[in-house]
Amino acid sequence: MVKYLIKRIGIGLLTLFVLVAITFTMTKLMPGSPLQSKNITGEILEKMEEKYGLNKPVLEQFFIYCKNLLHGDLGTSYKKVGTEVTDIILSRIQPTLRLGIVTFLLTLVVGVSAGIAMAKTKSNFVRGLWLSGLTLGVSVPNFIVALLLLIIFGVQLRLFPILGLDTPMHYVLPAIAQGLYPISAVARLTQTSYEDVMRQDYVTMARAKGLSSTAITFRHILKNALLPVITYMGPMVAFLLTGSVVIENLYTIPGIGKEFVNAISNHDYTLVMGITIFIGSIIIICNMISDLVCSFVDPRIKNTL
Amino acid sequence: MDNLEAKLFRKLETEEKNDEFIAVESQTFLQAAMKNFLHNKRALAGAIILVIVILLAIFGPMISPYSYETMDTTLKNASPSSAHWFGTDKFGRDIFVRILYGARISLMVGLVAAIINLVIGTVYGGISGYIGGKTDMLMMRIVDIIYSVPAMLYIVLIMLIFGASVTSVMIGISISSWIDMARIVRQEVRSLKEQEFAMAAFVIGASGKRILFKHLLVNTVGQIIVTVTLMVPQAIFTEAWLSFLGVGISAPLASWGTLAQDARALIEIFPMQTAYPMLAICITIFAFNFVGEGLGTALDPKAKR
């Protein structure tokens, strides 16, 4: 167990390091220097380069960059002069987090219960309908869903507000738009693993013992059937974070995703790098946590790495 | 020999005579797959739609009297008519023709990304699976690391360096999407190389390269084709939402995502202008998914026919 833990965390840290190295290399490959456009020449340029550490060898710059990262310092924005990238990220994280948590819970509740309901259905017609619905949910791109919901319920019917995240009603459309794909995926995962577990001997045994069907569902089946869902939580966080870029732009939510797109269009390189590292790290850490939780719940897994 | 009497023999009925006759015409693997595919209605519909889309994308713009940038200032935001099938946009450009040009870009992005994936993924996965042992371990860990950074971040970084163009979108999409292919091919090769025919090839003295390419990879062709087919819509979708956010391919060139983005400002007044390109994306993605699904069952010899 300890060996697996160390291995998994080691790989996670290595991935983080590679991500940082890639982003750093990218900044160096980028055409032009941050000081180029400001009409600075000669001695002042040298002074400026010294101040920002740009005259040192690249490898040393990389070490300084890493050291700063460990202190939570992502540098200063190119375009918003004097603002720390970390501060910008912190000021924008809240809406993304709120919407993310709402969608996450929605996905788990709806996805898991729909999956169980489907595993228990015996009607072939309902199953066929269900499968088509899932295929649809998985293959329609999220920005199209978001846009359709926006046009129909926000603009035409005016049932829900579409700007910002001020009231609970504001969460409805973006959460559905963002959640459709993960809900379909979670439902499918739950359904297949639930059906698998239902056929196991220990479930038959529990039934033979005369346990109530609620006890069997929760204590025996769900406990085992939810494992794939736990594994999927890591990728789901990744999906929600990258998805937030689209959703926040469409619904004008002032979160990380919107800031990211703005930074790209403004060529604010340090901000783009900062957000890239931020989003990347969260995703890597979440994947790690979901793997560790899984190995904790199911000791068989540790042998696979 | 004397005791062979006529009464020991009996004349066979015609039916019995033909017992050994094989009534079903013998089919090669490809013929059987083809037949299975043609009987799958969804897959066939998908294939027909794809052919139509591809033909339209290639020949449509050649026949049409309008080009993608011809503006008719007297006809802005016109409704669909016999002259302009889908109407015109805010600059008086014919939307149908722009969608056809968009199809060229979107399909090209999808195909190129799929081809790059095919080459890199097959070779990487094949080598990793064939050599096995420590090399395999190392190669797969590298893949894990590349995979844990979301594709969006690679694309954004690539675009910052090389600028927003079709090429950088294609490179960005290809950076991480070959990994699925590599994993699938590796898995297949690992199980195939243990089989007798691989051993036979080895005993005859075939080189490792020959065994891998002529014997093992050939047997994974079914899986590879299916994966490639499913990769195309993935790439089209990624390109579409990047362009939709305004960070992908930019005007005057227009992919479907760009078209949807262009029309978004007028969504409250002319919702159909956004709807056409989105419909095009949906139809194409669905068609590819159906074809991929159909190929999956048709090319899998173990699947029920």
PDB file of N, CA and C in Angstrom, chain A residues 95-96 99-100 103 141-150 162-165 170-182 239-258 261, chain B residues 152 241 244-245 264:
ATOM      1  N   PRO A  95     -16.330  32.222  -8.756  1.00  0.00           N
ATOM      2  CA  PRO A  95     -17.477  31.791  -9.566  1.00  0.00           C
ATOM      3  C   PRO A  95     -17.266  30.423 -10.197  1.00  0.00           C
ATOM      4  N   THR A  96     -16.044  30.170 -10.701  1.00  0.00           N
ATOM      5  CA  THR A  96     -15.757  28.879 -11.317  1.00  0.00           C
ATOM      6  C   THR A  96     -15.963  27.760 -10.307  1.00  0.00           C
ATOM      7  N   LEU A  99     -19.826  27.284  -9.493  1.00  0.00           N
ATOM      8  CA  LEU A  99     -20.527  26.578 -10.565  1.00  0.00           C
ATOM      9  C   LEU A  99     -20.034  25.135 -10.657  1.00  0.00           C
ATOM     10  N   GLY A 100     -18.713  24.972 -10.485  1.00  0.00           N
ATOM     11  CA  GLY A 100     -18.128  23.637 -10.573  1.00  0.00           C
ATOM     12  C   GLY A 100     -18.706  22.701  -9.531  1.00  0.00           C
ATOM     13  N   THR A 103     -22.318  21.798 -10.374  1.00  0.00           N
ATOM     14  CA  THR A 103     -22.390  20.825 -11.465  1.00  0.00           C
ATOM     15  C   THR A 103     -21.923  19.453 -11.014  1.00  0.00           C
ATOM     16  N   PRO A 141     -21.618  18.247 -28.710  1.00  0.00           N
ATOM     17  CA  PRO A 141     -20.612  19.105 -28.078  1.00  0.00           C
ATOM     18  C   PRO A 141     -21.233  20.038 -27.040  1.00  0.00           C
ATOM     19  N   ASN A 142     -20.498  20.285 -25.944  1.00  0.00           N
ATOM     20  CA  ASN A 142     -21.100  21.056 -24.849  1.00  0.00           C
ATOM     21  C   ASN A 142     -21.434  22.494 -25.236  1.00  0.00           C
ATOM     22  N   PHE A 143     -20.654  23.090 -26.165  1.00  0.00           N
ATOM     23  CA  PHE A 143     -20.992  24.477 -26.483  1.00  0.00           C
ATOM     24  C   PHE A 143     -22.282  24.564 -27.268  1.00  0.00           C
ATOM     25  N   ILE A 144     -22.591  23.486 -27.997  1.00  0.00           N
ATOM     26  CA  ILE A 144     -23.854  23.483 -28.734  1.00  0.00           C
ATOM     27  C   ILE A 144     -25.028  23.340 -27.755  1.00  0.00           C
ATOM     28  N   VAL A 145     -24.868  22.452 -26.778  1.00  0.00           N
ATOM     29  CA  VAL A 145     -25.905  22.313 -25.751  1.00  0.00           C
ATOM     30  C   VAL A 145     -26.105  23.652 -25.041  1.00  0.00           C
ATOM     31  N   ALA A 146     -24.988  24.253 -24.644  1.00  0.00           N
ATOM     32  CA  ALA A 146     -25.056  25.525 -23.913  1.00  0.00           C
ATOM     33  C   ALA A 146     -25.770  26.591 -24.728  1.00  0.00           C
ATOM     34  N   LEU A 147     -25.429  26.646 -26.013  1.00  0.00           N
ATOM     35  CA  LEU A 147     -26.015  27.664 -26.879  1.00  0.00           C
ATOM     36  C   LEU A 147     -27.504  27.413 -27.087  1.00  0.00           C
ATOM     37  N   LEU A 148     -27.864  26.134 -27.293  1.00  0.00           N
ATOM     38  CA  LEU A 148     -29.268  25.791 -27.491  1.00  0.00           C
ATOM     39  C   LEU A 148     -30.089  26.168 -26.264  1.00  0.00           C
ATOM     40  N   LEU A 149     -29.597  25.797 -25.073  1.00  0.00           N
ATOM     41  CA  LEU A 149     -30.309  26.125 -23.838  1.00  0.00           C
ATOM     42  C   LEU A 149     -30.447  27.631 -23.710  1.00  0.00           C
ATOM     43  N   LEU A 150     -29.368  28.323 -24.076  1.00  0.00           N
ATOM     44  CA  LEU A 150     -29.356  29.782 -23.987  1.00  0.00           C
ATOM     45  C   LEU A 150     -30.436  30.386 -24.893  1.00  0.00           C
ATOM     46  N   ILE A 162     -29.550  34.785 -17.860  1.00  0.00           N
ATOM     47  CA  ILE A 162     -28.413  34.197 -18.560  1.00  0.00           C
ATOM     48  C   ILE A 162     -27.111  34.939 -18.317  1.00  0.00           C
ATOM     49  N   LEU A 163     -27.119  35.938 -17.441  1.00  0.00           N
ATOM     50  CA  LEU A 163     -25.895  36.701 -17.242  1.00  0.00           C
ATOM     51  C   LEU A 163     -25.396  36.585 -15.812  1.00  0.00           C
ATOM     52  N   GLY A 164     -24.191  36.086 -15.638  1.00  0.00           N
ATOM     53  CA  GLY A 164     -23.599  36.044 -14.313  1.00  0.00           C
ATOM     54  C   GLY A 164     -24.115  34.890 -13.469  1.00  0.00           C
ATOM     55  N   LEU A 165     -23.856  34.974 -12.164  1.00  0.00           N
ATOM     56  CA  LEU A 165     -24.193  33.882 -11.249  1.00  0.00           C
ATOM     57  C   LEU A 165     -24.795  34.441  -9.964  1.00  0.00           C
ATOM     58  N   HIS A 170     -29.637  31.470 -11.638  1.00  0.00           N
ATOM     59  CA  HIS A 170     -28.572  31.647 -12.612  1.00  0.00           C
ATOM     60  C   HIS A 170     -27.781  30.365 -12.857  1.00  0.00           C
ATOM     61  N   TYR A 171     -27.818  29.463 -11.883  1.00  0.00           N
ATOM     62  CA  TYR A 171     -26.997  28.253 -12.009  1.00  0.00           C
ATOM     63  C   TYR A 171     -27.626  27.215 -12.929  1.00  0.00           C
ATOM     64  N   VAL A 172     -28.981  27.300 -13.098  1.00  0.00           N
ATOM     65  CA  VAL A 172     -29.685  26.198 -13.766  1.00  0.00           C
ATOM     66  C   VAL A 172     -29.116  25.886 -15.155  1.00  0.00           C
ATOM     67  N   LEU A 173     -29.140  26.881 -16.053  1.00  0.00           N
ATOM     68  CA  LEU A 173     -28.729  26.613 -17.432  1.00  0.00           C
ATOM     69  C   LEU A 173     -27.255  26.215 -17.548  1.00  0.00           C
ATOM     70  N   PRO A 174     -26.311  26.996 -16.986  1.00  0.00           N
ATOM     71  CA  PRO A 174     -24.914  26.582 -17.131  1.00  0.00           C
ATOM     72  C   PRO A 174     -24.622  25.212 -16.517  1.00  0.00           C
ATOM     73  N   ALA A 175     -25.267  24.922 -15.376  1.00  0.00           N
ATOM     74  CA  ALA A 175     -24.985  23.625 -14.747  1.00  0.00           C
ATOM     75  C   ALA A 175     -25.484  22.485 -15.630  1.00  0.00           C
ATOM     76  N   ILE A 176     -26.667  22.650 -16.239  1.00  0.00           N
ATOM     77  CA  ILE A 176     -27.170  21.590 -17.114  1.00  0.00           C
ATOM     78  C   ILE A 176     -26.273  21.454 -18.344  1.00  0.00           C
ATOM     79  N   ALA A 177     -25.922  22.615 -18.929  1.00  0.00           N
ATOM     80  CA  ALA A 177     -25.110  22.579 -20.145  1.00  0.00           C
ATOM     81  C   ALA A 177     -23.775  21.900 -19.883  1.00  0.00           C
ATOM     82  N   GLN A 178     -23.184  22.226 -18.747  1.00  0.00           N
ATOM     83  CA  GLN A 178     -21.882  21.673 -18.440  1.00  0.00           C
ATOM     84  C   GLN A 178     -21.995  20.226 -17.979  1.00  0.00           C
ATOM     85  N   GLY A 179     -23.131  19.905 -17.361  1.00  0.00           N
ATOM     86  CA  GLY A 179     -23.255  18.594 -16.734  1.00  0.00           C
ATOM     87  C   GLY A 179     -23.721  17.495 -17.666  1.00  0.00           C
ATOM     88  N   LEU A 180     -24.287  17.832 -18.826  1.00  0.00           N
ATOM     89  CA  LEU A 180     -24.903  16.804 -19.663  1.00  0.00           C
ATOM     90  C   LEU A 180     -23.949  15.665 -19.998  1.00  0.00           C
ATOM     91  N   TYR A 181     -22.735  16.024 -20.401  1.00  0.00           N
ATOM     92  CA  TYR A 181     -21.784  14.979 -20.771  1.00  0.00           C
ATOM     93  C   TYR A 181     -21.387  14.118 -19.570  1.00  0.00           C
ATOM     94  N   PRO A 182     -20.888  14.737 -18.468  1.00  0.00           N
ATOM     95  CA  PRO A 182     -20.525  13.886 -17.329  1.00  0.00           C
ATOM     96  C   PRO A 182     -21.702  13.109 -16.756  1.00  0.00           C
ATOM     97  N   PHE A 239     -12.686  17.712 -16.862  1.00  0.00           N
ATOM     98  CA  PHE A 239     -13.675  18.085 -17.863  1.00  0.00           C
ATOM     99  C   PHE A 239     -14.397  19.371 -17.463  1.00  0.00           C
ATOM    100  N   LEU A 240     -14.789  19.467 -16.192  1.00  0.00           N
ATOM    101  CA  LEU A 240     -15.516  20.648 -15.739  1.00  0.00           C
ATOM    102  C   LEU A 240     -14.640  21.894 -15.860  1.00  0.00           C
ATOM    103  N   LEU A 241     -13.356  21.755 -15.522  1.00  0.00           N
ATOM    104  CA  LEU A 241     -12.465  22.911 -15.573  1.00  0.00           C
ATOM    105  C   LEU A 241     -12.248  23.391 -17.003  1.00  0.00           C
ATOM    106  N   THR A 242     -11.939  22.450 -17.915  1.00  0.00           N
ATOM    107  CA  THR A 242     -11.743  22.874 -19.302  1.00  0.00           C
ATOM    108  C   THR A 242     -13.071  23.321 -19.908  1.00  0.00           C
ATOM    109  N   GLY A 243     -14.152  22.667 -19.487  1.00  0.00           N
ATOM    110  CA  GLY A 243     -15.466  23.042 -20.002  1.00  0.00           C
ATOM    111  C   GLY A 243     -15.861  24.436 -19.555  1.00  0.00           C
ATOM    112  N   SER A 244     -15.382  24.835 -18.366  1.00  0.00           N
ATOM    113  CA  SER A 244     -15.765  26.140 -17.843  1.00  0.00           C
ATOM    114  C   SER A 244     -15.351  27.256 -18.798  1.00  0.00           C
ATOM    115  N   VAL A 245     -14.306  26.992 -19.593  1.00  0.00           N
ATOM    116  CA  VAL A 245     -13.858  28.004 -20.552  1.00  0.00           C
ATOM    117  C   VAL A 245     -15.001  28.366 -21.500  1.00  0.00           C
ATOM    118  N   VAL A 246     -15.688  27.354 -22.001  1.00  0.00           N
ATOM    119  CA  VAL A 246     -16.795  27.593 -22.929  1.00  0.00           C
ATOM    120  C   VAL A 246     -17.999  28.190 -22.200  1.00  0.00           C
ATOM    121  N   ILE A 247     -18.395  27.504 -21.143  1.00  0.00           N
ATOM    122  CA  ILE A 247     -19.627  27.876 -20.446  1.00  0.00           C
ATOM    123  C   ILE A 247     -19.538  29.306 -19.898  1.00  0.00           C
ATOM    124  N   GLU A 248     -18.411  29.640 -19.289  1.00  0.00           N
ATOM    125  CA  GLU A 248     -18.285  30.970 -18.693  1.00  0.00           C
ATOM    126  C   GLU A 248     -18.327  32.067 -19.743  1.00  0.00           C
ATOM    127  N   ASN A 249     -17.801  31.752 -20.929  1.00  0.00           N
ATOM    128  CA  ASN A 249     -17.867  32.755 -21.992  1.00  0.00           C
ATOM    129  C   ASN A 249     -19.281  32.959 -22.488  1.00  0.00           C
ATOM    130  N   LEU A 250     -20.009  31.842 -22.633  1.00  0.00           N
ATOM    131  CA  LEU A 250     -21.371  31.949 -23.156  1.00  0.00           C
ATOM    132  C   LEU A 250     -22.303  32.626 -22.158  1.00  0.00           C
ATOM    133  N   TYR A 251     -22.144  32.286 -20.878  1.00  0.00           N
ATOM    134  CA  TYR A 251     -23.063  32.811 -19.886  1.00  0.00           C
ATOM    135  C   TYR A 251     -22.497  34.014 -19.138  1.00  0.00           C
ATOM    136  N   THR A 252     -21.414  34.580 -19.679  1.00  0.00           N
ATOM    137  CA  THR A 252     -20.779  35.760 -19.093  1.00  0.00           C
ATOM    138  C   THR A 252     -20.574  35.619 -17.584  1.00  0.00           C
ATOM    139  N   ILE A 253     -19.911  34.568 -17.166  1.00  0.00           N
ATOM    140  CA  ILE A 253     -19.590  34.367 -15.763  1.00  0.00           C
ATOM    141  C   ILE A 253     -18.125  34.773 -15.559  1.00  0.00           C
ATOM    142  N   PRO A 254     -17.858  35.688 -14.649  1.00  0.00           N
ATOM    143  CA  PRO A 254     -16.486  36.193 -14.519  1.00  0.00           C
ATOM    144  C   PRO A 254     -15.564  35.225 -13.792  1.00  0.00           C
ATOM    145  N   GLY A 255     -15.339  34.046 -14.337  1.00  0.00           N
ATOM    146  CA  GLY A 255     -14.508  33.048 -13.676  1.00  0.00           C
ATOM    147  C   GLY A 255     -13.171  32.868 -14.372  1.00  0.00           C
ATOM    148  N   ILE A 256     -12.482  31.813 -13.969  1.00  0.00           N
ATOM    149  CA  ILE A 256     -11.158  31.500 -14.508  1.00  0.00           C
ATOM    150  C   ILE A 256     -11.196  31.272 -16.014  1.00  0.00           C
ATOM    151  N   GLY A 257     -12.202  30.533 -16.466  1.00  0.00           N
ATOM    152  CA  GLY A 257     -12.289  30.197 -17.879  1.00  0.00           C
ATOM    153  C   GLY A 257     -12.414  31.428 -18.753  1.00  0.00           C
ATOM    154  N   LYS A 258     -13.229  32.381 -18.312  1.00  0.00           N
ATOM    155  CA  LYS A 258     -13.409  33.596 -19.087  1.00  0.00           C
ATOM    156  C   LYS A 258     -12.105  34.387 -19.121  1.00  0.00           C
ATOM    157  N   VAL A 261      -9.620  32.884 -21.659  1.00  0.00           N
ATOM    158  CA  VAL A 261      -9.840  33.255 -23.061  1.00  0.00           C
ATOM    159  C   VAL A 261      -9.447  34.712 -23.297  1.00  0.00           C
TER     160      VAL A 261
ATOM    161  N   MET B 152      -6.589  20.912 -24.166  1.00  0.00           N
ATOM    162  CA  MET B 152      -6.827  22.335 -24.400  1.00  0.00           C
ATOM    163  C   MET B 152      -5.579  23.161 -24.111  1.00  0.00           C
ATOM    164  N   TRP B 241     -14.919  24.150 -31.079  1.00  0.00           N
ATOM    165  CA  TRP B 241     -15.148  24.983 -29.905  1.00  0.00           C
ATOM    166  C   TRP B 241     -14.031  25.977 -29.667  1.00  0.00           C
ATOM    167  N   PHE B 244     -14.967  28.656 -31.885  1.00  0.00           N
ATOM    168  CA  PHE B 244     -16.170  29.276 -31.345  1.00  0.00           C
ATOM    169  C   PHE B 244     -15.821  30.268 -30.246  1.00  0.00           C
ATOM    170  N   LEU B 245     -14.773  29.981 -29.489  1.00  0.00           N
ATOM    171  CA  LEU B 245     -14.351  30.905 -28.446  1.00  0.00           C
ATOM    172  C   LEU B 245     -13.549  32.058 -29.010  1.00  0.00           C
ATOM    173  N   ARG B 264     -22.934  34.753 -33.409  1.00  0.00           N
ATOM    174  CA  ARG B 264     -23.393  34.736 -32.030  1.00  0.00           C
ATOM    175  C   ARG B 264     -23.884  36.110 -31.576  1.00  0.00           C
TER     176      ARG B 264
END
